[in-house]
Amino acid sequence: MVNDQVASEPNVDAVVLVGGKGTRLRPLTLSAPKPMLPTAGLPFLQHLLARIGAAGIKHVVLGTSFKAEVFEEYFGDGSSMGLEIEYVTETEPLGTGGGIRNVLPKLRADNVIVFNGDVLGGTDLRAVLDTHRHTEADVTMHLVRVGDPRAFGCVPTDEDGRVTDFLEKTQDPPTDQINAGCYVFRREIIEKIPAGRPVSVEREVFPGLLAEGRRVFGHVDAAYWRDMGTPEDFVRGSADLVRGIAPSPALDGPRGESLVHPGAGIAPGAVLIGGTVVGRGAEIGAGARLDGAVVFDGAVIEAGATVERSIVGFGARIGPRALVRDAVIGDGADVGARCELLRGARVWPGVALPDGGVRFSTDV
Ligand code: GTP
């Protein structure tokens, strides 16, 4: 469908790395791989696949490992999205570089655009491909500018846009440009990545290419960008999608302060703001206040509870007048009435907290 409206990119394959364990998003990633977590009502990966399709790229290979089967069960051959999706599974995770090398037998095109499967972005992918072509690069890296580059791969470039260094998680970053987790490779470069062992694209492949004097270029832009790897970023990214701050061709219609699945129940007097999303079969009680909340399918928020900037897992229950702020509640957990869970608290799946059982204050 999407591909009929745009010129196609026949000489470009897309690869999406989705094999990570997503440890920073535990306990949600104990049951579902990070790229399949519901985000504005759809598996996160669907937003990225829709962008790939909208750029005219049809052939997509998913590099899977952790919970590999879930992806094919959901996306199948990709035809419902106008894509042709293939899957390559690593029995032992091969890392980001090993994952790219491992899909080589499925690649057909001369240029391969590779994505980390956990980035929410609005970059014009055709512009990244254009940069790759006009610089005749071996590899083109999408770069974004961030306030604090220390947690990322810092990538300085010269006046022509050529990458001069690649400094993974340095305490002393020379520039605010970071690796945005999207690269275009000439296929021959992928052929040179060692096969059959774990390889990090960030720590081994890129430094190696620079040491060999390969043509590595950066494509810098100011489009929306967020790595969804932590609960804080996941909540922010989800809210940005709901409110239309983050673009997604997979979402149509107007966007607003909340997105409620038609199969969810919202009692009178409940307040849903800040990009809150409520999944299928979820129930929100009277007077509950949800601000920037991500409520997965089948979860229950009881009357008078408050949920702010938090994720409530599948089938979990938040008891009456409980307060959940900047927290992650695992699938099927039961948070008793008047409990307070704040500042990075994580409740493991199925755990039951008795009424008033966890408090950050002495009020009763
Ligand atoms: P954390 O454990 O929280 O760091 O998450 P992660 O395992 O997803 O790692 P990271 O965020 O660094 O991974 C970036 C992207 O690469 C994600 O989309 C991962 O799914 C993917 N990825 C990470 N390691 C592997 C791997 O060994 N194989 C494959 N195929 N993909 C990987």
XYZ file of C-alpha atoms and ligand atoms in Angstrom:
396
model
C 0.000 0.000 0.000
C 2.567 2.569 1.125
C 4.973 1.610 -1.649
C 2.500 2.433 -4.397
C 2.606 6.108 -3.477
C 6.384 6.677 -3.579
C 9.199 5.952 -5.993
C 10.813 2.685 -5.008
C 14.439 2.181 -3.962
C 15.121 -1.061 -5.840
C 18.835 -1.122 -5.105
C 18.490 -0.809 -1.335
C 17.764 -3.555 1.192
C 16.834 -2.743 4.789
C 18.136 -4.694 7.784
C 16.673 -4.200 11.248
C 18.566 -5.525 14.271
C 16.038 -6.797 16.776
C 17.976 -9.526 18.588
C 18.914 -7.717 21.805
C 17.695 -8.780 25.239
C 16.549 -5.285 26.185
C 17.837 -5.591 29.756
C 17.300 -1.913 30.550
C 13.578 -2.314 29.950
C 13.153 -5.286 32.270
C 10.829 -6.618 33.514
C 8.742 -5.763 30.412
C 11.267 -7.444 28.132
C 11.096 -10.724 30.062
C 7.947 -11.629 28.122
C 8.260 -9.572 24.919
C 11.299 -8.399 22.950
C 11.776 -4.635 23.123
C 10.850 -3.932 19.468
C 7.502 -5.689 20.014
C 6.409 -3.684 23.073
C 3.189 -1.785 22.370
C 3.880 1.845 21.539
C 0.941 4.120 20.719
C -1.151 1.015 20.146
C 1.224 -0.850 17.817
C 4.346 -2.951 18.282
C 7.210 -0.475 18.329
C 8.821 -2.072 15.267
C 5.732 -1.379 13.157
C 6.446 2.360 13.237
C 9.950 1.754 11.876
C 8.779 -0.721 9.236
C 6.182 1.801 8.051
C 8.929 4.426 7.678
C 11.046 1.996 5.682
C 8.083 1.278 3.408
C 7.287 4.983 3.064
C 10.867 5.565 1.836
C 10.220 3.157 -1.032
C 12.250 0.250 0.349
C 10.501 -3.081 0.024
C 12.896 -5.846 1.028
C 13.521 -5.984 4.791
C 15.570 -8.559 6.689
C 15.105 -8.817 10.451
C 18.144 -10.018 12.414
C 16.569 -11.819 15.353
C 17.864 -13.756 18.344
C 16.113 -13.218 21.699
C 12.458 -14.357 21.383
C 12.958 -14.670 17.620
C 9.656 -16.426 16.864
C 7.479 -13.525 18.041
C 8.461 -11.312 15.100
C 7.488 -13.709 12.331
C 4.253 -14.632 14.119
C 3.216 -10.984 14.025
C 4.623 -9.605 10.753
C 4.693 -12.780 8.638
C 5.973 -12.120 5.111
C 5.266 -8.386 5.483
C 2.787 -8.296 2.574
C 0.079 -6.655 4.705
C 2.457 -3.670 5.011
C 3.482 -3.749 1.350
C 6.895 -5.170 2.338
C 8.790 -8.362 1.748
C 10.137 -9.373 5.162
C 12.649 -12.169 5.760
C 14.085 -13.382 9.055
C 17.532 -14.610 10.067
C 17.947 -15.924 13.593
C 21.149 -16.096 15.613
C 21.092 -19.060 17.980
C 23.717 -17.258 20.062
C 23.519 -13.447 19.885
C 26.266 -12.189 17.552
C 26.111 -8.537 18.603
C 25.262 -5.626 16.331
C 28.065 -6.216 13.770
C 27.698 -10.000 13.849
C 23.966 -9.599 13.361
C 24.535 -7.527 10.205
C 27.068 -10.055 8.832
C 24.720 -12.924 9.612
C 21.956 -11.664 7.278
C 24.359 -11.387 4.288
C 22.985 -14.495 2.470
C 19.581 -12.780 2.262
C 20.862 -9.484 0.860
C 20.327 -8.703 -2.823
C 20.979 -4.989 -3.262
C 24.274 -3.086 -3.557
C 23.395 -0.800 -0.653
C 22.002 -1.851 2.702
C 20.375 0.484 5.212
C 20.720 -0.942 8.709
C 18.629 0.112 11.712
C 18.822 -0.510 15.403
C 15.336 -1.801 16.112
C 14.751 0.453 19.100
C 15.081 3.939 17.626
C 12.077 6.184 17.146
C 12.899 8.703 14.454
C 11.617 11.066 11.842
C 14.684 11.256 9.642
C 14.174 11.464 5.905
C 15.661 8.101 4.909
C 15.870 9.118 1.264
C 18.077 12.049 2.249
C 20.404 9.651 4.120
C 20.568 7.469 0.998
C 21.240 10.539 -1.165
C 24.169 11.523 1.068
C 25.506 7.982 0.745
C 25.339 8.170 -3.049
C 26.757 11.617 -3.623
C 29.681 11.113 -1.229
C 30.331 7.648 -2.762
C 30.772 6.425 0.790
C 31.574 2.919 1.953
C 29.412 3.598 4.980
C 27.141 6.552 5.759
C 26.086 7.019 9.354
C 23.031 8.935 10.446
C 24.132 11.339 13.190
C 22.072 13.472 15.565
C 23.071 16.213 17.976
C 22.264 15.659 21.650
C 22.778 17.642 24.832
C 24.863 14.984 26.565
C 26.752 12.731 24.136
C 28.548 10.694 26.832
C 26.086 7.786 26.826
C 26.329 7.333 23.049
C 28.859 6.820 20.275
C 30.376 10.247 19.624
C 31.160 10.823 15.922
C 33.160 13.897 14.841
C 33.216 14.800 11.131
C 35.365 17.136 9.023
C 34.079 20.027 6.878
C 33.145 17.606 4.067
C 31.100 15.443 6.430
C 33.701 12.698 6.517
C 33.849 10.830 9.825
C 37.185 11.362 11.569
C 36.719 9.280 14.722
C 34.281 6.997 16.511
C 34.328 7.219 20.289
C 31.878 4.853 21.995
C 30.599 6.198 25.341
C 33.490 8.588 25.973
C 33.579 10.842 29.054
C 35.242 13.591 27.033
C 33.213 13.976 23.815
C 34.772 16.327 21.242
C 31.393 17.002 19.520
C 27.676 16.728 20.257
C 27.130 14.524 17.170
C 26.233 10.944 18.025
C 25.586 7.708 16.222
C 21.803 7.580 15.674
C 21.717 3.813 15.060
C 21.062 3.924 11.293
C 23.754 3.265 8.694
C 24.001 2.696 4.960
C 26.620 0.098 4.020
C 27.969 -0.792 0.645
C 27.345 -4.495 0.570
C 31.059 -5.359 0.115
C 31.755 -3.807 3.498
C 29.323 -6.226 5.147
C 31.091 -9.110 3.379
C 34.286 -8.139 5.213
C 32.785 -8.363 8.733
C 34.078 -11.582 10.349
C 31.450 -14.337 10.291
C 30.424 -16.769 12.994
C 31.519 -14.828 16.069
C 30.158 -11.891 18.058
C 31.169 -8.529 16.585
C 30.181 -5.058 17.763
C 29.566 -2.632 14.914
C 30.283 0.270 17.264
C 33.434 -1.043 18.951
C 35.009 -3.109 16.169
C 33.587 -2.479 12.686
C 33.546 1.341 12.650
C 36.958 1.853 14.293
C 38.375 -0.771 11.906
C 36.961 0.973 8.819
C 38.403 4.303 9.937
C 41.815 2.729 10.599
C 41.773 1.304 7.045
C 41.009 4.770 5.623
C 37.601 3.750 4.269
C 35.144 6.408 3.135
C 32.852 6.809 6.144
C 30.520 9.826 6.025
C 28.009 11.327 8.421
C 24.526 12.536 7.587
C 23.500 15.022 10.282
C 19.974 16.331 10.639
C 17.635 17.791 13.215
C 14.695 15.404 12.801
C 12.939 13.778 15.763
C 15.122 11.076 17.335
C 14.892 8.953 20.473
C 16.564 5.727 21.553
C 13.743 3.835 23.306
C 16.056 1.645 25.395
C 15.176 2.901 28.899
C 11.804 3.225 30.666
C 12.100 7.045 30.685
C 12.719 7.171 26.946
C 10.078 4.557 26.209
C 7.453 6.578 28.084
C 8.541 9.841 26.428
C 8.654 8.321 22.954
C 5.235 6.732 23.358
C 3.730 10.025 24.526
C 5.411 11.865 21.625
C 3.820 9.436 19.165
C 0.396 9.847 20.753
C 0.652 13.646 20.641
C 2.074 13.784 17.123
C 5.448 15.160 18.226
C 7.091 12.007 16.869
C 6.048 11.162 13.318
C 4.867 7.703 12.287
C 3.355 6.709 8.942
C 1.764 3.765 10.798
C -0.577 6.106 12.691
C -3.301 7.889 10.820
C -5.889 10.360 11.963
C -5.522 13.266 14.346
C -3.438 12.829 17.449
C -4.068 14.312 20.857
C -3.567 14.045 24.594
C -4.471 10.367 24.774
C -5.015 7.298 22.634
C -7.535 4.763 23.897
C -8.153 1.400 22.257
C -11.839 1.077 21.339
C -11.979 -2.072 23.444
C -10.872 -0.325 26.653
C -13.242 0.908 29.360
C -12.879 4.434 30.750
C -15.077 5.313 33.741
C -16.559 8.804 34.048
C -14.290 11.304 35.706
C -11.057 9.593 34.711
C -8.441 12.060 33.383
C -6.147 10.939 30.544
C -3.501 13.466 29.522
C 0.148 13.880 28.544
C 0.114 11.394 25.667
C -1.379 8.555 27.715
C -2.117 5.345 25.830
C -4.606 2.707 27.014
C -4.567 -0.747 25.420
C -7.234 -3.220 24.406
C -9.421 -4.502 27.228
C -7.824 -2.221 29.832
C -10.121 -0.672 32.459
C -9.644 2.793 33.950
C -11.648 3.524 37.118
C -13.570 6.637 38.104
C -11.422 9.613 39.005
C -8.174 7.891 38.045
C -5.553 10.298 36.706
C -3.213 9.116 33.960
C -0.532 11.539 32.790
C 1.934 10.219 30.223
C 0.961 6.652 31.180
C 1.479 3.595 28.998
C -1.192 1.056 29.951
C -0.795 -2.271 28.170
C -3.688 -4.526 27.132
C -5.866 -5.910 29.899
C -4.399 -3.781 32.703
C -6.697 -2.293 35.334
C -6.255 1.116 36.968
C -8.676 1.329 39.879
C -10.667 4.359 40.972
C -8.713 7.326 42.226
C -5.303 5.904 41.305
C -2.630 8.132 39.737
C -0.211 6.880 37.066
C 2.397 9.338 35.774
C 5.168 8.700 33.209
C 4.993 4.962 33.921
C 4.389 1.701 32.095
C 1.763 -0.736 33.387
C 2.331 -4.211 31.923
C -0.159 -6.663 30.404
C -2.929 -7.561 32.844
C -1.380 -5.713 35.783
C -3.630 -4.003 38.364
C -3.085 -0.694 40.133
C -5.259 -0.528 43.262
C -7.536 2.313 44.356
C -5.740 5.588 45.182
C -2.315 4.091 44.508
C 0.359 6.456 43.143
C 2.699 5.205 40.381
C 5.204 7.787 39.105
C 8.280 7.114 36.916
C 7.903 3.373 37.504
C 7.559 0.119 35.571
C 4.905 -2.392 36.636
C 5.481 -5.895 35.259
C 2.856 -8.045 33.536
C 0.193 -9.364 35.886
C 1.570 -7.544 38.947
C -0.939 -6.385 41.536
C -0.242 -3.070 43.265
C -2.435 -2.732 46.357
C -4.565 0.252 47.275
C -2.692 3.403 48.366
C 0.742 1.974 47.523
C 3.292 4.537 46.289
C 5.804 3.498 43.648
C 8.125 6.299 42.576
C 11.415 7.235 40.900
C 12.448 4.205 38.895
C 10.656 1.524 40.957
C 10.214 -1.722 39.026
C 7.673 -4.331 40.100
C 8.395 -7.798 38.725
C 5.695 -9.750 36.849
C 3.054 -11.375 39.006
C 4.250 -9.758 42.240
C 1.404 -8.725 44.585
C 1.914 -5.738 46.887
C -0.665 -5.630 49.698
C -2.827 -2.558 50.270
C -0.642 0.223 51.653
C 2.343 -2.131 51.477
C 4.877 0.263 49.882
C 4.890 3.940 50.823
C 7.220 6.887 50.355
C 5.376 8.928 52.936
C 3.986 8.428 56.432
C 0.423 9.513 55.575
C -2.125 6.739 55.798
P 19.919 -3.437 26.524
O 20.192 -4.834 27.011
O 18.920 -2.739 27.394
O 21.164 -2.630 26.286
O 19.173 -3.535 25.105
P 19.576 -4.322 23.766
O 19.864 -5.738 24.078
O 18.452 -4.090 22.789
O 20.900 -3.627 23.278
P 21.094 -2.284 22.454
O 20.034 -1.301 22.872
O 22.492 -1.851 22.549
O 20.843 -2.784 20.974
C 20.665 -1.925 19.885
C 19.851 -2.667 18.840
O 20.593 -3.799 18.360
C 18.537 -3.204 19.361
O 17.550 -3.022 18.375
C 18.804 -4.671 19.626
O 17.642 -5.478 19.432
C 19.863 -4.996 18.582
N 20.810 -6.004 19.060
C 21.609 -5.926 20.156
N 22.376 -7.036 20.256
C 22.046 -7.823 19.206
C 22.490 -9.127 18.760
O 23.330 -9.787 19.370
N 21.914 -9.597 17.611
C 20.959 -8.911 16.918
N 20.444 -9.463 15.813
N 20.506 -7.704 17.311
C 21.055 -7.167 18.442
